[in-house]
mmCIF file of C-alpha atoms and ligand atoms in Angstrom:
data_model
loop_
_atom_site.group_PDB
_atom_site.id
_atom_site.type_symbol
_atom_site.label_atom_id
_atom_site.label_comp_id
_atom_site.label_asym_id
_atom_site.label_seq_id
_atom_site.Cartn_x
_atom_site.Cartn_y
_atom_site.Cartn_z
ATOM 1 C CA MET A 1 -37.402 49.394 -89.858
ATOM 2 C CA SER A 2 -39.542 48.202 -86.966
ATOM 3 C CA GLY A 3 -39.206 48.502 -83.196
ATOM 4 C CA VAL A 4 -39.720 51.226 -80.633
ATOM 5 C CA ALA A 5 -37.849 54.521 -80.828
ATOM 6 C CA LEU A 6 -37.665 56.808 -77.807
ATOM 7 C CA VAL A 7 -36.745 60.389 -78.686
ATOM 8 C CA THR A 8 -36.034 62.732 -75.795
ATOM 9 C CA GLY A 9 -37.156 66.324 -76.271
ATOM 10 C CA ALA A 10 -39.370 65.449 -79.244
ATOM 11 C CA SER A 11 -42.049 68.119 -78.753
ATOM 12 C CA ARG A 12 -40.199 70.754 -80.805
ATOM 13 C CA GLY A 13 -37.294 71.433 -83.159
ATOM 14 C CA ILE A 14 -34.823 68.698 -84.088
ATOM 15 C CA GLY A 15 -36.399 66.089 -81.770
ATOM 16 C CA ARG A 16 -39.802 66.585 -83.392
ATOM 17 C CA ALA A 17 -38.287 66.063 -86.865
ATOM 18 C CA ILE A 18 -36.468 62.934 -85.627
ATOM 19 C CA ALA A 19 -39.696 61.502 -84.175
ATOM 20 C CA LEU A 20 -41.501 62.066 -87.502
ATOM 21 C CA GLN A 21 -38.585 60.562 -89.476
ATOM 22 C CA LEU A 22 -38.377 57.404 -87.343
ATOM 23 C CA ALA A 23 -42.167 56.991 -87.481
ATOM 24 C CA ALA A 24 -42.031 57.309 -91.298
ATOM 25 C CA ASP A 25 -39.296 54.642 -91.237
ATOM 26 C CA GLY A 26 -41.656 52.263 -89.409
ATOM 27 C CA CYS A 27 -40.879 52.683 -85.698
ATOM 28 C CA ALA A 28 -43.445 53.153 -82.967
ATOM 29 C CA VAL A 29 -42.287 56.369 -81.289
ATOM 30 C CA VAL A 30 -42.150 57.622 -77.710
ATOM 31 C CA VAL A 31 -42.361 61.420 -77.866
ATOM 32 C CA ASN A 32 -40.731 62.645 -74.667
ATOM 33 C CA PHE A 33 -41.086 66.264 -73.543
ATOM 34 C CA ALA A 34 -40.406 68.369 -70.455
ATOM 35 C CA SER A 35 -43.291 70.851 -70.392
ATOM 36 C CA SER A 36 -44.728 71.356 -73.918
ATOM 37 C CA SER A 37 -47.582 68.886 -73.488
ATOM 38 C CA SER A 38 -49.775 70.189 -76.336
ATOM 39 C CA LYS A 39 -46.858 70.337 -78.785
ATOM 40 C CA ALA A 40 -45.941 66.737 -77.928
ATOM 41 C CA ASP A 41 -49.591 65.731 -78.481
ATOM 42 C CA GLU A 42 -49.453 67.405 -81.920
ATOM 43 C CA VAL A 43 -46.406 65.287 -82.865
ATOM 44 C CA VAL A 44 -48.228 62.140 -81.713
ATOM 45 C CA ALA A 45 -51.335 63.130 -83.691
ATOM 46 C CA GLU A 46 -49.241 63.767 -86.824
ATOM 47 C CA ILE A 47 -47.652 60.311 -86.555
ATOM 48 C CA GLN A 48 -51.009 58.623 -85.927
ATOM 49 C CA ALA A 49 -52.588 60.491 -88.857
ATOM 50 C CA SER A 50 -49.992 58.881 -91.151
ATOM 51 C CA GLY A 51 -50.840 55.437 -89.785
ATOM 52 C CA GLY A 52 -48.022 55.170 -87.224
ATOM 53 C CA SER A 53 -47.978 54.514 -83.475
ATOM 54 C CA ALA A 54 -46.789 57.051 -80.923
ATOM 55 C CA VAL A 55 -47.268 58.116 -77.321
ATOM 56 C CA ALA A 56 -46.233 61.303 -75.539
ATOM 57 C CA ILE A 57 -44.570 60.866 -72.148
ATOM 58 C CA GLN A 58 -43.535 63.760 -69.908
ATOM 59 C CA ALA A 59 -40.212 63.383 -68.086
ATOM 60 C CA ASP A 60 -37.372 65.662 -67.078
ATOM 61 C CA VAL A 61 -34.578 63.498 -68.457
ATOM 62 C CA SER A 62 -32.019 64.924 -66.032
ATOM 63 C CA ASP A 63 -33.946 63.341 -63.140
ATOM 64 C CA PRO A 64 -33.197 59.628 -62.443
ATOM 65 C CA ASP A 65 -36.694 58.839 -61.067
ATOM 66 C CA ALA A 66 -38.381 60.540 -64.025
ATOM 67 C CA VAL A 67 -36.175 58.581 -66.458
ATOM 68 C CA ALA A 68 -37.024 55.280 -64.727
ATOM 69 C CA ASN A 69 -40.717 56.135 -65.032
ATOM 70 C CA LEU A 70 -40.271 57.207 -68.697
ATOM 71 C CA PHE A 71 -38.780 53.847 -69.688
ATOM 72 C CA SER A 72 -41.225 51.720 -67.702
ATOM 73 C CA THR A 73 -44.218 53.634 -69.139
ATOM 74 C CA ALA A 74 -42.726 53.412 -72.650
ATOM 75 C CA SER A 75 -42.272 49.661 -72.275
ATOM 76 C CA ASP A 76 -45.822 49.203 -70.972
ATOM 77 C CA GLU A 77 -47.345 51.302 -73.770
ATOM 78 C CA LEU A 78 -45.277 50.304 -76.838
ATOM 79 C CA GLY A 79 -42.730 47.648 -75.787
ATOM 80 C CA PRO A 80 -39.001 47.746 -75.035
ATOM 81 C CA VAL A 81 -36.995 50.569 -76.613
ATOM 82 C CA THR A 82 -34.869 49.450 -79.576
ATOM 83 C CA VAL A 83 -33.738 52.901 -80.792
ATOM 84 C CA LEU A 84 -32.824 55.618 -78.286
ATOM 85 C CA VAL A 85 -32.224 59.164 -79.478
ATOM 86 C CA ASN A 86 -30.793 61.396 -76.756
ATOM 87 C CA ASN A 87 -31.830 64.760 -78.174
ATOM 88 C CA ALA A 88 -33.196 66.854 -75.273
ATOM 89 C CA GLY A 89 -31.033 69.877 -74.630
ATOM 90 C CA ILE A 90 -30.951 73.463 -73.478
ATOM 91 C CA THR A 91 -28.595 76.428 -73.601
ATOM 92 C CA ASP A 92 -28.019 78.960 -70.843
ATOM 93 C CA ASP A 93 -25.146 81.028 -72.201
ATOM 94 C CA GLY A 94 -22.753 83.308 -70.346
ATOM 95 C CA LEU A 95 -19.072 84.055 -70.131
ATOM 96 C CA VAL A 96 -17.353 81.749 -67.643
ATOM 97 C CA LEU A 97 -16.482 84.627 -65.290
ATOM 98 C CA ARG A 98 -20.177 85.484 -65.019
ATOM 99 C CA MET A 99 -21.522 81.915 -65.049
ATOM 100 C CA SER A 100 -23.127 80.661 -61.827
ATOM 101 C CA PRO A 101 -22.631 77.086 -60.616
ATOM 102 C CA GLU A 102 -26.407 76.621 -60.988
ATOM 103 C CA GLN A 103 -26.212 77.720 -64.644
ATOM 104 C CA TRP A 104 -23.398 75.204 -65.186
ATOM 105 C CA ASP A 105 -25.273 72.360 -63.469
ATOM 106 C CA ARG A 106 -28.565 73.001 -65.260
ATOM 107 C CA VAL A 107 -26.973 72.797 -68.700
ATOM 108 C CA VAL A 108 -24.636 69.891 -67.909
ATOM 109 C CA ASN A 109 -27.436 67.921 -66.236
ATOM 110 C CA THR A 110 -29.926 68.457 -69.064
ATOM 111 C CA ASN A 111 -27.444 67.853 -71.892
ATOM 112 C CA LEU A 112 -25.088 65.210 -70.448
ATOM 113 C CA ARG A 113 -26.419 63.593 -67.257
ATOM 114 C CA SER A 114 -29.627 62.844 -69.192
ATOM 115 C CA VAL A 115 -27.641 60.971 -71.845
ATOM 116 C CA PHE A 116 -26.067 58.754 -69.173
ATOM 117 C CA LEU A 117 -29.408 58.131 -67.428
ATOM 118 C CA CYS A 118 -31.374 57.309 -70.600
ATOM 119 C CA THR A 119 -28.579 55.186 -72.088
ATOM 120 C CA LYS A 120 -28.347 53.140 -68.893
ATOM 121 C CA ALA A 121 -32.121 52.650 -68.859
ATOM 122 C CA ALA A 122 -32.258 51.658 -72.556
ATOM 123 C CA LEU A 123 -29.310 49.278 -72.375
ATOM 124 C CA ARG A 124 -31.077 46.812 -70.071
ATOM 125 C CA SER A 125 -33.491 45.602 -72.762
ATOM 126 C CA MET A 126 -31.030 46.156 -75.640
ATOM 127 C CA LEU A 127 -28.456 43.879 -73.981
ATOM 128 C CA ARG A 128 -31.116 41.190 -73.523
ATOM 129 C CA ALA A 129 -32.109 41.547 -77.203
ATOM 130 C CA LYS A 130 -28.448 41.681 -78.316
ATOM 131 C CA SER A 131 -29.311 44.593 -80.603
ATOM 132 C CA GLY A 132 -30.085 48.270 -80.386
ATOM 133 C CA ARG A 133 -29.234 51.734 -81.676
ATOM 134 C CA ILE A 134 -28.300 54.727 -79.561
ATOM 135 C CA ILE A 135 -27.908 58.113 -81.250
ATOM 136 C CA ASN A 136 -26.770 61.097 -79.201
ATOM 137 C CA ILE A 137 -27.250 64.673 -80.366
ATOM 138 C CA SER A 138 -24.068 66.566 -79.547
ATOM 139 C CA SER A 139 -23.107 69.893 -81.165
ATOM 140 C CA ILE A 140 -20.352 71.513 -83.155
ATOM 141 C CA SER A 141 -19.813 73.566 -79.949
ATOM 142 C CA GLY A 142 -18.586 70.358 -78.302
ATOM 143 C CA ILE A 143 -15.926 69.972 -81.011
ATOM 144 C CA SER A 144 -14.805 73.556 -81.679
ATOM 145 C CA GLY A 145 -15.873 75.304 -78.449
ATOM 146 C CA ASN A 146 -17.861 78.541 -78.478
ATOM 147 C CA PRO A 147 -17.370 81.694 -76.394
ATOM 148 C CA GLY A 148 -20.253 82.079 -73.930
ATOM 149 C CA GLN A 149 -21.034 78.373 -74.061
ATOM 150 C CA GLY A 150 -18.529 76.859 -71.616
ATOM 151 C CA ASN A 151 -21.270 74.826 -69.930
ATOM 152 C CA TYR A 152 -22.923 73.737 -73.188
ATOM 153 C CA ALA A 153 -19.644 72.951 -75.013
ATOM 154 C CA ALA A 154 -18.380 70.912 -72.047
ATOM 155 C CA ALA A 155 -21.613 68.911 -71.941
ATOM 156 C CA LYS A 156 -21.624 68.337 -75.703
ATOM 157 C CA ALA A 157 -17.940 67.290 -75.718
ATOM 158 C CA GLY A 158 -18.841 64.959 -72.843
ATOM 159 C CA VAL A 159 -21.555 63.418 -75.021
ATOM 160 C CA ILE A 160 -18.928 62.564 -77.659
ATOM 161 C CA GLY A 161 -16.582 60.925 -75.112
ATOM 162 C CA PHE A 162 -19.497 59.036 -73.581
ATOM 163 C CA THR A 163 -20.624 57.872 -77.047
ATOM 164 C CA LYS A 164 -17.183 56.397 -77.794
ATOM 165 C CA SER A 165 -16.907 54.696 -74.381
ATOM 166 C CA VAL A 166 -20.347 53.088 -74.520
ATOM 167 C CA ALA A 167 -19.759 52.041 -78.157
ATOM 168 C CA LYS A 168 -16.730 50.081 -76.929
ATOM 169 C CA GLU A 169 -18.626 48.655 -73.926
ATOM 170 C CA VAL A 170 -21.595 47.265 -75.865
ATOM 171 C CA GLY A 171 -20.323 46.715 -79.427
ATOM 172 C CA SER A 172 -19.888 42.994 -78.877
ATOM 173 C CA ARG A 173 -23.599 42.779 -78.003
ATOM 174 C CA GLY A 174 -24.822 44.104 -81.350
ATOM 175 C CA ILE A 175 -25.568 47.625 -80.111
ATOM 176 C CA THR A 176 -24.244 50.675 -81.983
ATOM 177 C CA VAL A 177 -23.755 54.061 -80.331
ATOM 178 C CA ASN A 178 -23.132 57.167 -82.423
ATOM 179 C CA ALA A 179 -23.330 60.928 -82.107
ATOM 180 C CA ILE A 180 -24.428 63.704 -84.411
ATOM 181 C CA ALA A 181 -22.941 67.182 -84.088
ATOM 182 C CA PRO A 182 -25.227 69.736 -85.742
ATOM 183 C CA GLY A 183 -24.067 73.253 -86.551
ATOM 184 C CA PHE A 184 -26.755 75.952 -86.646
ATOM 185 C CA ILE A 185 -30.201 74.483 -87.245
ATOM 186 C CA GLN A 186 -33.418 76.546 -87.473
ATOM 187 C CA THR A 187 -35.273 75.883 -84.215
ATOM 188 C CA ASP A 188 -36.493 77.836 -81.167
ATOM 189 C CA MET A 189 -32.933 77.451 -79.792
ATOM 190 C CA THR A 190 -31.354 79.409 -82.669
ATOM 191 C CA ASP A 191 -34.372 81.740 -83.152
ATOM 192 C CA ALA A 192 -33.456 83.070 -79.701
ATOM 193 C CA LEU A 193 -30.130 84.342 -81.126
ATOM 194 C CA GLY A 194 -31.883 86.918 -83.331
ATOM 195 C CA GLU A 195 -31.703 87.814 -87.024
ATOM 196 C CA ALA A 196 -28.325 89.635 -86.881
ATOM 197 C CA VAL A 197 -26.476 86.650 -85.391
ATOM 198 C CA THR A 198 -28.103 84.054 -87.645
ATOM 199 C CA SER A 199 -27.372 86.003 -90.833
ATOM 200 C CA ALA A 200 -23.740 86.517 -89.703
ATOM 201 C CA VAL A 201 -23.490 82.756 -89.063
ATOM 202 C CA SER A 202 -24.999 81.959 -92.481
ATOM 203 C CA GLU A 203 -22.114 83.841 -94.111
ATOM 204 C CA GLN A 204 -19.658 81.444 -92.413
ATOM 205 C CA VAL A 205 -21.521 78.356 -93.622
ATOM 206 C CA ALA A 206 -20.292 76.874 -96.939
ATOM 207 C CA LEU A 207 -23.885 76.155 -97.955
ATOM 208 C CA GLY A 208 -24.804 79.747 -97.053
ATOM 209 C CA ARG A 209 -27.764 79.043 -94.790
ATOM 210 C CA LEU A 210 -28.863 77.494 -91.506
ATOM 211 C CA GLY A 211 -29.854 73.835 -91.543
ATOM 212 C CA LEU A 212 -33.345 72.434 -91.175
ATOM 213 C CA PRO A 213 -34.350 69.983 -88.413
ATOM 214 C CA GLU A 214 -35.230 67.452 -91.149
ATOM 215 C CA GLU A 215 -31.612 67.578 -92.380
ATOM 216 C CA VAL A 216 -30.475 66.266 -88.984
ATOM 217 C CA ALA A 217 -33.373 63.812 -88.710
ATOM 218 C CA SER A 218 -32.501 62.084 -91.999
ATOM 219 C CA ALA A 219 -29.040 61.213 -90.639
ATOM 220 C CA VAL A 220 -30.625 59.828 -87.467
ATOM 221 C CA GLY A 221 -32.882 57.702 -89.675
ATOM 222 C CA TYR A 222 -29.803 56.377 -91.452
ATOM 223 C CA LEU A 223 -27.912 55.587 -88.224
ATOM 224 C CA ALA A 224 -30.981 53.756 -86.918
ATOM 225 C CA SER A 225 -31.326 51.736 -90.134
ATOM 226 C CA GLU A 226 -29.904 48.320 -91.026
ATOM 227 C CA GLY A 227 -27.636 50.068 -93.543
ATOM 228 C CA ALA A 228 -25.620 51.620 -90.700
ATOM 229 C CA SER A 229 -24.954 48.303 -88.935
ATOM 230 C CA TYR A 230 -21.128 48.634 -89.053
ATOM 231 C CA ILE A 231 -20.931 52.250 -87.875
ATOM 232 C CA THR A 232 -20.296 52.806 -84.162
ATOM 233 C CA GLY A 233 -18.545 55.313 -81.909
ATOM 234 C CA GLN A 234 -18.653 57.977 -84.623
ATOM 235 C CA THR A 235 -19.658 61.621 -84.585
ATOM 236 C CA ILE A 236 -21.271 62.880 -87.791
ATOM 237 C CA VAL A 237 -21.006 66.644 -88.248
ATOM 238 C CA ILE A 238 -24.062 68.198 -89.938
ATOM 239 C CA ASP A 239 -23.214 71.875 -90.212
ATOM 240 C CA GLY A 240 -23.456 72.800 -93.900
ATOM 241 C CA GLY A 241 -19.672 73.200 -93.958
ATOM 242 C CA LEU A 242 -19.460 75.703 -91.065
ATOM 243 C CA ALA A 243 -16.415 74.088 -89.425
ATOM 244 C CA LEU A 244 -14.427 73.583 -92.632
HETATM 245 P P1 NAP B 1 -35.407 73.210 -78.948
HETATM 246 O O1 NAP B 1 -36.131 73.567 -80.188
HETATM 247 O O2 NAP B 1 -35.155 74.248 -77.908
HETATM 248 O O3 NAP B 1 -36.147 71.942 -78.280
HETATM 249 C C1 NAP B 1 -35.627 71.382 -77.123
HETATM 250 C C2 NAP B 1 -36.390 70.117 -76.799
HETATM 251 O O4 NAP B 1 -35.791 69.532 -75.631
HETATM 252 C C3 NAP B 1 -37.846 70.379 -76.463
HETATM 253 O O5 NAP B 1 -38.611 69.303 -76.943
HETATM 254 C C4 NAP B 1 -37.831 70.383 -74.934
HETATM 255 O O6 NAP B 1 -39.064 70.001 -74.343
HETATM 256 C C5 NAP B 1 -36.788 69.337 -74.651
HETATM 257 N N1 NAP B 1 -36.213 69.414 -73.314
HETATM 258 C C6 NAP B 1 -35.514 70.441 -72.767
HETATM 259 N N2 NAP B 1 -35.155 70.134 -71.492
HETATM 260 C C7 NAP B 1 -35.650 68.897 -71.249
HETATM 261 C C8 NAP B 1 -35.627 68.049 -70.128
HETATM 262 N N3 NAP B 1 -35.025 68.388 -68.994
HETATM 263 N N4 NAP B 1 -36.257 66.840 -70.221
HETATM 264 C C9 NAP B 1 -36.884 66.477 -71.368
HETATM 265 N N5 NAP B 1 -36.936 67.239 -72.466
HETATM 266 C C10 NAP B 1 -36.331 68.440 -72.398
HETATM 267 O O7 NAP B 1 -33.957 72.620 -79.269
HETATM 268 P P2 NAP B 1 -33.332 72.088 -80.653
HETATM 269 O O8 NAP B 1 -32.675 73.228 -81.310
HETATM 270 O O9 NAP B 1 -34.320 71.264 -81.380
HETATM 271 O O10 NAP B 1 -32.153 71.164 -80.075
HETATM 272 C C11 NAP B 1 -32.295 69.746 -79.955
HETATM 273 C C12 NAP B 1 -30.926 69.167 -79.634
HETATM 274 O O11 NAP B 1 -30.013 69.507 -80.662
HETATM 275 C C13 NAP B 1 -30.312 69.714 -78.344
HETATM 276 O O12 NAP B 1 -29.590 68.707 -77.697
HETATM 277 C C14 NAP B 1 -29.390 70.790 -78.838
HETATM 278 O O13 NAP B 1 -28.348 71.047 -77.920
HETATM 279 C C15 NAP B 1 -28.887 70.149 -80.120
HETATM 280 N N6 NAP B 1 -28.339 71.105 -81.065
HETATM 281 C C16 NAP B 1 -29.123 72.073 -81.613
HETATM 282 C C17 NAP B 1 -28.569 72.949 -82.532
HETATM 283 C C18 NAP B 1 -29.370 74.038 -83.193
HETATM 284 O O14 NAP B 1 -28.777 74.822 -83.941
HETATM 285 N N7 NAP B 1 -30.673 74.130 -82.994
HETATM 286 C C19 NAP B 1 -27.218 72.844 -82.867
HETATM 287 C C20 NAP B 1 -26.457 71.848 -82.285
HETATM 288 C C21 NAP B 1 -27.031 70.967 -81.398
HETATM 289 P P3 NAP B 1 -40.220 71.113 -74.036
HETATM 290 O O15 NAP B 1 -40.778 71.509 -75.381
HETATM 291 O O16 NAP B 1 -41.191 70.394 -73.209
HETATM 292 O O17 NAP B 1 -39.527 72.253 -73.365
#
């Protein structure tokens, strides 16, 4: 695989694993981050050490001006984006009765508005090239719902609806748009839940454990590959059998 992959939120966790996977598959990689500058630099260094190309670019992907700057800098540094992975995301949990409008907006803007902004920015060059891959990281919460995650589940369900709509809009131009819905994956996001919650969750998972970031990244690598050329508008659940 060649081309330029832009991975939002690639300084840590699942995004980091996706950046490393796409670099191993032959893409030059834009490692976007919000504030973890040194961690993003480490991802870039790891890719370069294996002979790949990568740059780290800071941008809050919920901000339209920052997204415009992210894509123009990416294009200047590595060329037009051919694979976009909308991965950046946050949680800010609370029961709906106790949730503030600001808490709602922060999570919806970071997890859903960002997907709209980055997709729009990436589509310009993809439409010209008549090819491209967009992969959106949703969540099992967006399919099943989760108490305390009204904001997050709404945003992640929105990502799935957006994925299907854009897949229909741009399919005739050789661009595929898919989503991945992970279950519980070992990252800073799930570390924050604590040992008691994660071991209780593991008991509900058919495979009996949390997933690894690399186990999500390998599916992204597949969706970005030539082998996935006839797959669009789909949501692949990667949850070790949690939702069965
Ligand atoms: P994580 O370890 O907390 O990492 C989040 C990443 O997103 C970081 O690189 C962070 O950058 C970046 N980010 C956050 N806000 C941003 C913003 N406004 N602009 C740009 N980048 C931003 O999270 P993760 O667990 O890897 O999750 C990655 C994605 O998978 C998210 O969309 C999440 O909702 C989804 N997901 C995760 C799980 C799970 O179990 N972990 C399950 C289902 C879905 P900084 O380092 O600079 O803060």
